[in-house]
């Protein structure tokens, strides 16, 4: 609960975006989806964009509009992630399990 004290009453709405760390794990898990996967309420942060680049480099198709990301993993074409992308993000290790399960 958030409590605010002051002389002027506050009014309005605040939109809370999803958690970055959860979003990265779920994006990696999309490697296992046999059809389009739609993720909503993703935060617009650099790590989410980097994970998108990494998934694209593996052959996944990504389409983003506002806070919705559609991932099509039907045509994964690579089993090895490019070092230049992996080295920029610690969370890239989240793709190891799904990629191994998918590609063998």
mmCIF file of N, CA and C in Angstrom:
data_model
loop_
_atom_site.group_PDB
_atom_site.id
_atom_site.type_symbol
_atom_site.label_atom_id
_atom_site.label_comp_id
_atom_site.label_asym_id
_atom_site.label_seq_id
_atom_site.Cartn_x
_atom_site.Cartn_y
_atom_site.Cartn_z
ATOM 1 N N UNK A 1 0.845 -1.169 0.000
ATOM 2 C CA UNK A 1 0.000 0.000 0.000
ATOM 3 C C UNK A 1 0.892 1.234 0.000
ATOM 4 N N UNK A 2 0.467 2.220 -0.745
ATOM 5 C CA UNK A 2 1.186 3.482 -0.833
ATOM 6 C C UNK A 2 0.325 4.554 -0.186
ATOM 7 N N UNK A 3 0.876 5.233 0.792
ATOM 8 C CA UNK A 3 0.119 6.262 1.483
ATOM 9 C C UNK A 3 0.844 7.595 1.297
ATOM 10 N N UNK A 4 0.083 8.622 0.908
ATOM 11 C CA UNK A 4 0.657 9.941 0.646
ATOM 12 C C UNK A 4 -0.027 10.958 1.547
ATOM 13 N N UNK A 5 0.778 11.769 2.242
ATOM 14 C CA UNK A 5 0.233 12.839 3.063
ATOM 15 C C UNK A 5 0.564 14.168 2.406
ATOM 16 N N UNK A 6 -0.368 15.094 2.512
ATOM 17 C CA UNK A 6 -0.132 16.417 1.955
ATOM 18 C C UNK A 6 -1.399 17.248 1.976
ATOM 19 N N UNK A 7 -1.271 18.516 1.631
ATOM 20 C CA UNK A 7 -2.403 19.431 1.660
ATOM 21 C C UNK A 7 -3.279 19.305 0.423
ATOM 22 N N UNK A 8 -2.681 18.952 -0.708
ATOM 23 C CA UNK A 8 -3.424 18.885 -1.963
ATOM 24 C C UNK A 8 -3.799 17.439 -2.263
ATOM 25 N N UNK A 9 -5.101 17.179 -2.461
ATOM 26 C CA UNK A 9 -5.506 15.809 -2.799
ATOM 27 C C UNK A 9 -4.946 15.406 -4.168
ATOM 28 N N UNK A 10 -4.552 14.167 -4.272
ATOM 29 C CA UNK A 10 -4.031 13.641 -5.523
ATOM 30 C C UNK A 10 -5.126 12.888 -6.265
ATOM 31 N N UNK A 11 -5.072 12.963 -7.568
ATOM 32 C CA UNK A 11 -6.025 12.224 -8.397
ATOM 33 C C UNK A 11 -5.317 11.828 -9.683
ATOM 34 N N UNK A 12 -5.791 10.757 -10.290
ATOM 35 C CA UNK A 12 -5.210 10.336 -11.556
ATOM 36 C C UNK A 12 -5.018 8.841 -11.606
ATOM 37 N N UNK A 13 -4.347 8.410 -12.647
ATOM 38 C CA UNK A 13 -4.097 6.992 -12.841
ATOM 39 C C UNK A 13 -2.624 6.783 -13.156
ATOM 40 N N UNK A 14 -2.126 5.652 -12.754
ATOM 41 C CA UNK A 14 -0.746 5.274 -13.028
ATOM 42 C C UNK A 14 -0.770 3.892 -13.657
ATOM 43 N N UNK A 15 -0.105 3.745 -14.790
ATOM 44 C CA UNK A 15 -0.019 2.442 -15.439
ATOM 45 C C UNK A 15 1.295 1.794 -15.033
ATOM 46 N N UNK A 16 1.203 0.603 -14.492
ATOM 47 C CA UNK A 16 2.377 -0.129 -14.044
ATOM 48 C C UNK A 16 2.721 -1.176 -15.099
ATOM 49 N N UNK A 17 3.958 -1.149 -15.579
ATOM 50 C CA UNK A 17 4.361 -2.149 -16.574
ATOM 51 C C UNK A 17 4.839 -3.408 -15.866
ATOM 52 N N UNK A 18 4.968 -4.472 -16.634
ATOM 53 C CA UNK A 18 5.397 -5.757 -16.093
ATOM 54 C C UNK A 18 6.832 -5.717 -15.601
ATOM 55 N N UNK A 19 7.215 -6.746 -14.890
ATOM 56 C CA UNK A 19 8.561 -6.839 -14.333
ATOM 57 C C UNK A 19 9.552 -7.299 -15.395
ATOM 58 N N UNK A 20 10.676 -6.615 -15.475
ATOM 59 C CA UNK A 20 11.690 -6.927 -16.485
ATOM 60 C C UNK A 20 12.211 -8.351 -16.348
ATOM 61 N N UNK A 21 12.543 -8.761 -15.141
ATOM 62 C CA UNK A 21 13.140 -10.082 -14.958
ATOM 63 C C UNK A 21 12.176 -11.197 -15.340
ATOM 64 N N UNK A 22 10.911 -11.031 -15.041
ATOM 65 C CA UNK A 22 9.918 -12.030 -15.456
ATOM 66 C C UNK A 22 9.769 -12.030 -16.966
ATOM 67 N N UNK A 23 9.776 -10.855 -17.560
ATOM 68 C CA UNK A 23 9.605 -10.744 -19.013
ATOM 69 C C UNK A 23 10.719 -11.475 -19.756
ATOM 70 N N UNK A 24 11.943 -11.381 -19.277
ATOM 71 C CA UNK A 24 13.075 -12.021 -19.949
ATOM 72 C C UNK A 24 12.951 -13.542 -19.929
ATOM 73 N N UNK A 25 12.527 -14.097 -18.803
ATOM 74 C CA UNK A 25 12.354 -15.547 -18.690
ATOM 75 C C UNK A 25 11.225 -16.020 -19.597
ATOM 76 N N UNK A 26 10.131 -15.279 -19.608
ATOM 77 C CA UNK A 26 8.981 -15.663 -20.431
ATOM 78 C C UNK A 26 9.322 -15.556 -21.917
ATOM 79 N N UNK A 27 10.071 -14.513 -22.290
ATOM 80 C CA UNK A 27 10.487 -14.379 -23.690
ATOM 81 C C UNK A 27 11.342 -15.568 -24.113
ATOM 82 N N UNK A 28 12.260 -15.992 -23.258
ATOM 83 C CA UNK A 28 13.095 -17.155 -23.570
ATOM 84 C C UNK A 28 12.237 -18.408 -23.677
ATOM 85 N N UNK A 29 11.242 -18.522 -22.824
ATOM 86 C CA UNK A 29 10.343 -19.671 -22.856
ATOM 87 C C UNK A 29 9.535 -19.757 -24.132
ATOM 88 N N UNK A 30 9.389 -18.637 -24.827
ATOM 89 C CA UNK A 30 8.646 -18.635 -26.094
ATOM 90 C C UNK A 30 9.321 -19.519 -27.138
ATOM 91 N N UNK A 31 10.584 -19.853 -26.944
ATOM 92 C CA UNK A 31 11.276 -20.784 -27.846
ATOM 93 C C UNK A 31 10.559 -22.133 -27.905
ATOM 94 N N UNK A 32 9.818 -22.467 -26.877
ATOM 95 C CA UNK A 32 9.144 -23.764 -26.799
ATOM 96 C C UNK A 32 7.727 -23.746 -27.361
ATOM 97 N N UNK A 33 7.235 -22.572 -27.727
ATOM 98 C CA UNK A 33 5.849 -22.466 -28.211
ATOM 99 C C UNK A 33 5.740 -22.950 -29.657
ATOM 100 N N UNK A 34 4.792 -23.844 -29.938
ATOM 101 C CA UNK A 34 4.616 -24.343 -31.299
ATOM 102 C C UNK A 34 3.818 -23.393 -32.194
ATOM 103 N N UNK A 35 3.336 -22.302 -31.635
ATOM 104 C CA UNK A 35 2.558 -21.325 -32.400
ATOM 105 C C UNK A 35 2.895 -19.929 -31.894
ATOM 106 N N UNK A 36 2.240 -18.913 -32.452
ATOM 107 C CA UNK A 36 2.498 -17.545 -32.000
ATOM 108 C C UNK A 36 2.250 -17.427 -30.501
ATOM 109 N N UNK A 37 3.091 -16.658 -29.859
ATOM 110 C CA UNK A 37 2.978 -16.411 -28.425
ATOM 111 C C UNK A 37 2.814 -14.901 -28.253
ATOM 112 N N UNK A 38 1.785 -14.484 -27.553
ATOM 113 C CA UNK A 38 1.532 -13.050 -27.365
ATOM 114 C C UNK A 38 1.781 -12.685 -25.906
ATOM 115 N N UNK A 39 2.703 -11.773 -25.697
ATOM 116 C CA UNK A 39 3.042 -11.307 -24.356
ATOM 117 C C UNK A 39 2.566 -9.875 -24.203
ATOM 118 N N UNK A 40 1.886 -9.611 -23.118
ATOM 119 C CA UNK A 40 1.347 -8.265 -22.869
ATOM 120 C C UNK A 40 2.013 -7.641 -21.648
ATOM 121 N N UNK A 41 1.941 -6.335 -21.595
ATOM 122 C CA UNK A 41 2.406 -5.558 -20.454
ATOM 123 C C UNK A 41 3.916 -5.679 -20.246
ATOM 124 N N UNK A 42 4.655 -5.789 -21.341
ATOM 125 C CA UNK A 42 6.114 -5.848 -21.237
ATOM 126 C C UNK A 42 6.675 -4.447 -21.005
ATOM 127 N N UNK A 43 7.652 -4.323 -20.130
ATOM 128 C CA UNK A 43 8.255 -3.010 -19.921
ATOM 129 C C UNK A 43 9.130 -2.615 -21.111
ATOM 130 N N UNK A 44 9.174 -1.350 -21.395
ATOM 131 C CA UNK A 44 10.002 -0.831 -22.492
ATOM 132 C C UNK A 44 11.380 -0.493 -21.929
ATOM 133 N N UNK A 45 12.181 -1.528 -21.706
ATOM 134 C CA UNK A 45 13.529 -1.349 -21.152
ATOM 135 C C UNK A 45 14.543 -2.007 -22.085
ATOM 136 N N UNK A 46 15.797 -1.624 -21.917
ATOM 137 C CA UNK A 46 16.853 -2.086 -22.826
ATOM 138 C C UNK A 46 17.016 -3.605 -22.824
ATOM 139 N N UNK A 47 16.927 -4.250 -21.662
ATOM 140 C CA UNK A 47 17.129 -5.700 -21.623
ATOM 141 C C UNK A 47 16.051 -6.459 -22.391
ATOM 142 N N UNK A 48 14.831 -5.973 -22.375
ATOM 143 C CA UNK A 48 13.760 -6.610 -23.155
ATOM 144 C C UNK A 48 14.068 -6.470 -24.645
ATOM 145 N N UNK A 49 14.552 -5.302 -25.049
ATOM 146 C CA UNK A 49 14.929 -5.099 -26.454
ATOM 147 C C UNK A 49 16.108 -6.001 -26.840
ATOM 148 N N UNK A 50 17.100 -6.134 -25.949
ATOM 149 C CA UNK A 50 18.258 -6.996 -26.230
ATOM 150 C C UNK A 50 17.847 -8.460 -26.350
ATOM 151 N N UNK A 51 16.928 -8.901 -25.472
ATOM 152 C CA UNK A 51 16.451 -10.286 -25.567
ATOM 153 C C UNK A 51 15.710 -10.485 -26.882
ATOM 154 N N UNK A 52 14.982 -9.464 -27.323
ATOM 155 C CA UNK A 52 14.317 -9.532 -28.622
ATOM 156 C C UNK A 52 15.316 -9.680 -29.758
ATOM 157 N N UNK A 53 16.415 -8.933 -29.691
ATOM 158 C CA UNK A 53 17.477 -9.057 -30.709
ATOM 159 C C UNK A 53 18.067 -10.464 -30.716
ATOM 160 N N UNK A 54 18.282 -11.002 -29.531
ATOM 161 C CA UNK A 54 18.854 -12.343 -29.413
ATOM 162 C C UNK A 54 17.915 -13.396 -30.007
ATOM 163 N N UNK A 55 16.636 -13.304 -29.687
ATOM 164 C CA UNK A 55 15.669 -14.255 -30.233
ATOM 165 C C UNK A 55 15.564 -14.116 -31.750
ATOM 166 N N UNK A 56 15.609 -12.893 -32.243
ATOM 167 C CA UNK A 56 15.583 -12.671 -33.697
ATOM 168 C C UNK A 56 16.796 -13.298 -34.370
ATOM 169 N N UNK A 57 17.948 -13.194 -33.720
ATOM 170 C CA UNK A 57 19.170 -13.777 -34.283
ATOM 171 C C UNK A 57 19.085 -15.302 -34.367
ATOM 172 N N UNK A 58 18.247 -15.895 -33.525
ATOM 173 C CA UNK A 58 18.057 -17.350 -33.555
ATOM 174 C C UNK A 58 17.019 -17.773 -34.590
ATOM 175 N N UNK A 59 16.355 -16.787 -35.196
ATOM 176 C CA UNK A 59 15.382 -17.093 -36.243
ATOM 177 C C UNK A 59 13.938 -16.878 -35.853
ATOM 178 N N UNK A 60 13.676 -16.417 -34.639
ATOM 179 C CA UNK A 60 12.305 -16.144 -34.231
ATOM 180 C C UNK A 60 11.845 -14.836 -34.850
ATOM 181 N N UNK A 61 10.563 -14.730 -35.143
ATOM 182 C CA UNK A 61 9.992 -13.487 -35.659
ATOM 183 C C UNK A 61 9.309 -12.766 -34.508
ATOM 184 N N UNK A 62 9.649 -11.489 -34.344
ATOM 185 C CA UNK A 62 9.062 -10.692 -33.279
ATOM 186 C C UNK A 62 8.354 -9.487 -33.872
ATOM 187 N N UNK A 63 7.180 -9.208 -33.346
ATOM 188 C CA UNK A 63 6.414 -8.025 -33.724
ATOM 189 C C UNK A 63 5.968 -7.342 -32.439
ATOM 190 N N UNK A 64 6.320 -6.064 -32.296
ATOM 191 C CA UNK A 64 5.949 -5.337 -31.080
ATOM 192 C C UNK A 64 5.081 -4.145 -31.428
ATOM 193 N N UNK A 65 4.021 -3.979 -30.651
ATOM 194 C CA UNK A 65 3.174 -2.805 -30.767
ATOM 195 C C UNK A 65 2.779 -2.394 -29.354
ATOM 196 N N UNK A 66 3.197 -1.214 -28.967
ATOM 197 C CA UNK A 66 2.975 -0.703 -27.615
ATOM 198 C C UNK A 66 3.573 -1.675 -26.598
ATOM 199 N N UNK A 67 2.754 -2.197 -25.680
ATOM 200 C CA UNK A 67 3.290 -3.103 -24.659
ATOM 201 C C UNK A 67 2.993 -4.570 -24.972
ATOM 202 N N UNK A 68 2.647 -4.871 -26.226
ATOM 203 C CA UNK A 68 2.363 -6.246 -26.647
ATOM 204 C C UNK A 68 3.474 -6.718 -27.585
ATOM 205 N N UNK A 69 3.989 -7.898 -27.309
ATOM 206 C CA UNK A 69 5.017 -8.504 -28.145
ATOM 207 C C UNK A 69 4.509 -9.852 -28.623
ATOM 208 N N UNK A 70 4.494 -10.038 -29.939
ATOM 209 C CA UNK A 70 4.130 -11.330 -30.517
ATOM 210 C C UNK A 70 5.412 -12.012 -30.970
ATOM 211 N N UNK A 71 5.569 -13.265 -30.560
ATOM 212 C CA UNK A 71 6.760 -14.041 -30.899
ATOM 213 C C UNK A 71 6.332 -15.284 -31.659
ATOM 214 N N UNK A 72 6.910 -15.472 -32.833
ATOM 215 C CA UNK A 72 6.655 -16.663 -33.647
ATOM 216 C C UNK A 72 7.938 -17.488 -33.660
ATOM 217 N N UNK A 73 7.906 -18.623 -32.963
ATOM 218 C CA UNK A 73 9.102 -19.462 -32.837
ATOM 219 C C UNK A 73 9.033 -20.704 -33.710
ATOM 220 N N UNK A 74 8.142 -20.708 -34.681
ATOM 221 C CA UNK A 74 7.981 -21.908 -35.512
ATOM 222 C C UNK A 74 9.192 -22.192 -36.389
ATOM 223 N N UNK A 75 9.962 -21.169 -36.708
ATOM 224 C CA UNK A 75 11.053 -21.348 -37.667
ATOM 225 C C UNK A 75 12.410 -20.997 -37.061
ATOM 226 N N UNK A 76 12.720 -21.572 -35.918
ATOM 227 C CA UNK A 76 14.035 -21.354 -35.311
ATOM 228 C C UNK A 76 15.088 -21.908 -36.264
ATOM 229 N N UNK A 77 16.061 -21.072 -36.613
ATOM 230 C CA UNK A 77 17.026 -21.482 -37.638
ATOM 231 C C UNK A 77 18.444 -21.673 -37.110
ATOM 232 N N UNK A 78 18.710 -21.237 -35.887
ATOM 233 C CA UNK A 78 20.065 -21.357 -35.340
ATOM 234 C C UNK A 78 20.014 -22.016 -33.970
ATOM 235 N N UNK A 79 21.019 -22.779 -33.666
ATOM 236 C CA UNK A 79 21.100 -23.399 -32.346
ATOM 237 C C UNK A 79 22.198 -22.772 -31.493
ATOM 238 N N UNK A 80 22.898 -21.803 -32.058
ATOM 239 C CA UNK A 80 23.975 -21.139 -31.332
ATOM 240 C C UNK A 80 23.727 -19.640 -31.350
ATOM 241 N N UNK A 81 23.732 -19.049 -30.166
ATOM 242 C CA UNK A 81 23.496 -17.612 -30.054
ATOM 243 C C UNK A 81 24.772 -16.844 -30.381
ATOM 244 N N UNK A 82 24.657 -15.742 -31.114
ATOM 245 C CA UNK A 82 25.837 -14.936 -31.446
ATOM 246 C C UNK A 82 26.483 -14.345 -30.188
ATOM 247 N N UNK A 83 27.780 -14.494 -30.070
ATOM 248 C CA UNK A 83 28.509 -14.034 -28.892
ATOM 249 C C UNK A 83 28.307 -12.538 -28.649
ATOM 250 N N UNK A 84 28.298 -11.742 -29.709
ATOM 251 C CA UNK A 84 28.180 -10.286 -29.524
ATOM 252 C C UNK A 84 26.865 -9.901 -28.858
ATOM 253 N N UNK A 85 25.818 -10.702 -29.015
ATOM 254 C CA UNK A 85 24.552 -10.428 -28.332
ATOM 255 C C UNK A 85 24.553 -11.011 -26.923
ATOM 256 N N UNK A 86 25.060 -12.218 -26.776
ATOM 257 C CA UNK A 86 25.090 -12.887 -25.471
ATOM 258 C C UNK A 86 25.970 -12.125 -24.488
ATOM 259 N N UNK A 87 27.063 -11.577 -24.958
ATOM 260 C CA UNK A 87 28.004 -10.885 -24.077
ATOM 261 C C UNK A 87 27.450 -9.565 -23.544
ATOM 262 N N UNK A 88 26.407 -9.034 -24.155
ATOM 263 C CA UNK A 88 25.830 -7.753 -23.729
ATOM 264 C C UNK A 88 24.754 -7.902 -22.662
ATOM 265 N N UNK A 89 24.346 -9.145 -22.340
ATOM 266 C CA UNK A 89 23.231 -9.305 -21.414
ATOM 267 C C UNK A 89 23.401 -10.581 -20.589
ATOM 268 N N UNK A 90 23.476 -10.423 -19.278
ATOM 269 C CA UNK A 90 23.630 -11.587 -18.401
ATOM 270 C C UNK A 90 22.435 -12.530 -18.496
ATOM 271 N N UNK A 91 21.251 -11.996 -18.704
ATOM 272 C CA UNK A 91 20.033 -12.817 -18.739
ATOM 273 C C UNK A 91 19.941 -13.694 -19.983
ATOM 274 N N UNK A 92 20.915 -13.596 -20.863
ATOM 275 C CA UNK A 92 20.874 -14.423 -22.072
ATOM 276 C C UNK A 92 20.976 -15.912 -21.749
ATOM 277 N N UNK A 93 21.461 -16.253 -20.553
ATOM 278 C CA UNK A 93 21.546 -17.677 -20.196
ATOM 279 C C UNK A 93 20.165 -18.311 -20.067
ATOM 280 N N UNK A 94 19.111 -17.501 -19.983
ATOM 281 C CA UNK A 94 17.750 -18.043 -19.910
ATOM 282 C C UNK A 94 17.368 -18.819 -21.169
ATOM 283 N N UNK A 95 18.048 -18.587 -22.277
ATOM 284 C CA UNK A 95 17.680 -19.295 -23.514
ATOM 285 C C UNK A 95 18.287 -20.690 -23.603
ATOM 286 N N UNK A 96 19.234 -21.012 -22.725
ATOM 287 C CA UNK A 96 19.939 -22.292 -22.830
ATOM 288 C C UNK A 96 18.984 -23.478 -22.716
ATOM 289 N N UNK A 97 18.168 -23.509 -21.675
ATOM 290 C CA UNK A 97 17.248 -24.631 -21.470
ATOM 291 C C UNK A 97 16.250 -24.793 -22.603
ATOM 292 N N UNK A 98 15.493 -23.729 -22.933
ATOM 293 C CA UNK A 98 14.535 -23.854 -24.036
ATOM 294 C C UNK A 98 15.197 -24.179 -25.376
ATOM 295 N N UNK A 99 16.373 -23.624 -25.628
ATOM 296 C CA UNK A 99 17.061 -23.898 -26.891
ATOM 297 C C UNK A 99 17.524 -25.359 -26.955
ATOM 298 N N UNK A 100 18.015 -25.874 -25.846
ATOM 299 C CA UNK A 100 18.427 -27.275 -25.798
ATOM 300 C C UNK A 100 17.222 -28.200 -25.976
ATOM 301 N N UNK A 101 16.117 -27.873 -25.313
ATOM 302 C CA UNK A 101 14.909 -28.691 -25.450
ATOM 303 C C UNK A 101 14.377 -28.659 -26.876
ATOM 304 N N UNK A 102 14.499 -27.515 -27.505
ATOM 305 C CA UNK A 102 13.963 -27.343 -28.859
ATOM 306 C C UNK A 102 14.852 -27.990 -29.919
ATOM 307 N N UNK A 103 16.153 -27.776 -29.812
ATOM 308 C CA UNK A 103 17.078 -28.193 -30.861
ATOM 309 C C UNK A 103 17.787 -29.520 -30.561
ATOM 310 N N UNK A 104 17.795 -29.921 -29.316
ATOM 311 C CA UNK A 104 18.419 -31.197 -28.935
ATOM 312 C C UNK A 104 19.892 -31.126 -28.712
#
